[in-house]
Coordinates of C-alpha atoms in Angstrom, one line a residue:
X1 CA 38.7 40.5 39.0
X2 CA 39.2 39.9 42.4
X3 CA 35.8 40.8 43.8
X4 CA 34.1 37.3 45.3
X5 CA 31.0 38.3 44.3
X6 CA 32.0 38.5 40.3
X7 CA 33.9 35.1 41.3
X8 CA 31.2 33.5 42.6
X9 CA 28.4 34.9 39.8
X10 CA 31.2 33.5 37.1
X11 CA 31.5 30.2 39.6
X12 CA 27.4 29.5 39.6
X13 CA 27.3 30.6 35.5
X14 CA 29.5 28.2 34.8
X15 CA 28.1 25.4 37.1
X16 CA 25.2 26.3 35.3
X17 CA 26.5 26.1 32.0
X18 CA 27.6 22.4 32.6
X19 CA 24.1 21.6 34.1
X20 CA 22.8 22.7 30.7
X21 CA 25.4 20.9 28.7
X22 CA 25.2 17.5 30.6
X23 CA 21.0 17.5 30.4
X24 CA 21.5 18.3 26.6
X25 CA 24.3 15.0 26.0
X26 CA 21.4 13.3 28.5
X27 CA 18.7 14.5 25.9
X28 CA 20.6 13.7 22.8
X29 CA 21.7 10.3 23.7
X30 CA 18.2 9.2 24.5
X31 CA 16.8 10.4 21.0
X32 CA 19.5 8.4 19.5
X33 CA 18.2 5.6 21.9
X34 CA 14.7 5.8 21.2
X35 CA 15.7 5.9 17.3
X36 CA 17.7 3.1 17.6
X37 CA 15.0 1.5 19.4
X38 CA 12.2 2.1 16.8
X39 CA 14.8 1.1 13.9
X40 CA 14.9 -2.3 15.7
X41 CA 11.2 -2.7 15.7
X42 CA 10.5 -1.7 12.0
X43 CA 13.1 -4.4 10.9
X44 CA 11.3 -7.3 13.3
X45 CA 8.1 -6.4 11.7
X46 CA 9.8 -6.3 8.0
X47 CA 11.4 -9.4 8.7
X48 CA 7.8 -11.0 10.1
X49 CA 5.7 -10.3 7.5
X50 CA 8.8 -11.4 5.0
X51 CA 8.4 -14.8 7.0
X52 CA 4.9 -14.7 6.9
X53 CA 4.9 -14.0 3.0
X54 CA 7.9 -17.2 2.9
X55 CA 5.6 -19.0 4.8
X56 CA 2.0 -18.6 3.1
X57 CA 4.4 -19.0 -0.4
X58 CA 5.1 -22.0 1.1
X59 CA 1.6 -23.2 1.7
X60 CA 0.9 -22.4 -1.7
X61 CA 3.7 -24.4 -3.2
X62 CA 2.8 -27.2 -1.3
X63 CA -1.3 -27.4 -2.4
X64 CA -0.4 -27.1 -5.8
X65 CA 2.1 -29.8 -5.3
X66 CA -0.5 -32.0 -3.3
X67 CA -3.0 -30.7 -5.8
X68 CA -0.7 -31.7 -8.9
X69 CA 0.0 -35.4 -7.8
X70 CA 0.2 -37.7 -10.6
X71 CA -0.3 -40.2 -7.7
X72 CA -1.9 -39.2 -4.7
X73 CA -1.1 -42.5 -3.2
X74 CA 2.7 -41.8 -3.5
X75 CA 4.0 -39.8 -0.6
X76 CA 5.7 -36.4 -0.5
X77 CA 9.1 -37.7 0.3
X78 CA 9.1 -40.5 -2.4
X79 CA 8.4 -37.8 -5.2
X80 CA 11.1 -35.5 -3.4
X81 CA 13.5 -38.3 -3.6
X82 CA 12.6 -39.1 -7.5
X83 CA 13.1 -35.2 -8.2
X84 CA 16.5 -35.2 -6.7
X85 CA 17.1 -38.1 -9.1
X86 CA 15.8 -36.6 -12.2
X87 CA 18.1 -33.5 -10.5
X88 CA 21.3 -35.4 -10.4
X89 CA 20.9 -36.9 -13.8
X90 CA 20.9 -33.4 -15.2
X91 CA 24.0 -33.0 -13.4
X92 CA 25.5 -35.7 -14.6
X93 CA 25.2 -34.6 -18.3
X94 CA 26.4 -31.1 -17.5
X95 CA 29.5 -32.3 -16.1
X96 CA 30.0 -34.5 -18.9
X97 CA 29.7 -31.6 -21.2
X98 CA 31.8 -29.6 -19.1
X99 CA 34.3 -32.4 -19.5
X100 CA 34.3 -32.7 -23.2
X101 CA 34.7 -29.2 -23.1
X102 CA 37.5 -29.0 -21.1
X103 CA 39.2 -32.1 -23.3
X104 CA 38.4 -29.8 -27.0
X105 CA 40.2 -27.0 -25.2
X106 CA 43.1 -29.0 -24.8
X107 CA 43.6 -30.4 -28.2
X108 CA 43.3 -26.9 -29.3
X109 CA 46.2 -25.5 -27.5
X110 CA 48.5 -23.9 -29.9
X111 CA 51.9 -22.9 -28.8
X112 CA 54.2 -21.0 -30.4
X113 CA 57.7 -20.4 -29.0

């Protein structure tokens, strides 16, 4: 065991060893690099063509809204404010029903000791 020529072979093996270890971490972690890398580009291209399918949706909604006009004098904002309107009103009676509900449950209350 004490011959410096097996000491040195098992010396330079073992250098070696650690040369091939490190280049293989090296290897791995830039796989995982270049994955994570192409995982990040698929979802910016998913996430375009969801925008651009939101957008062009969009578009749509608006021409058949422009197209649908009752009055085509009336601007877009005066017939977005009479929707919210017509929006609250129906609001209105569903917290009123709520509430009527809410009173009915509380003449019904039975308790019993």
């Amino acid at each position: 065991m004490s011959d410096p020529v097996f000491l040195r072979n098992m010396i330079s093996n073992t250098v070696y060893a650690e040369q091939i270890n490190s280049a293989q971490i090296q290897g791995h972690q830039a796989a995982k690099e270049r994955a994570a890398r192409a995982l990040q580009e698929a979802n910016r291209e998913h996430a375009l063509s969801i925008k651009a399918l939101q957008d062009s949706a969009e578009i749509g909604v608006r021409e058949e809204h422009r197209q649908g006009r009752q009055n085509p004098d009336q601007s877009l904002e005066e017939e977005d404010e009479e929707a919210q309107d017509t929006s609250s009103a129906y609001t209105l009676s569903g917290e009123e029903a709520n509430q009527e509900k809410q009173v009915s449950g509380f003449n019904s209350i039975d308790v019993t000791i």
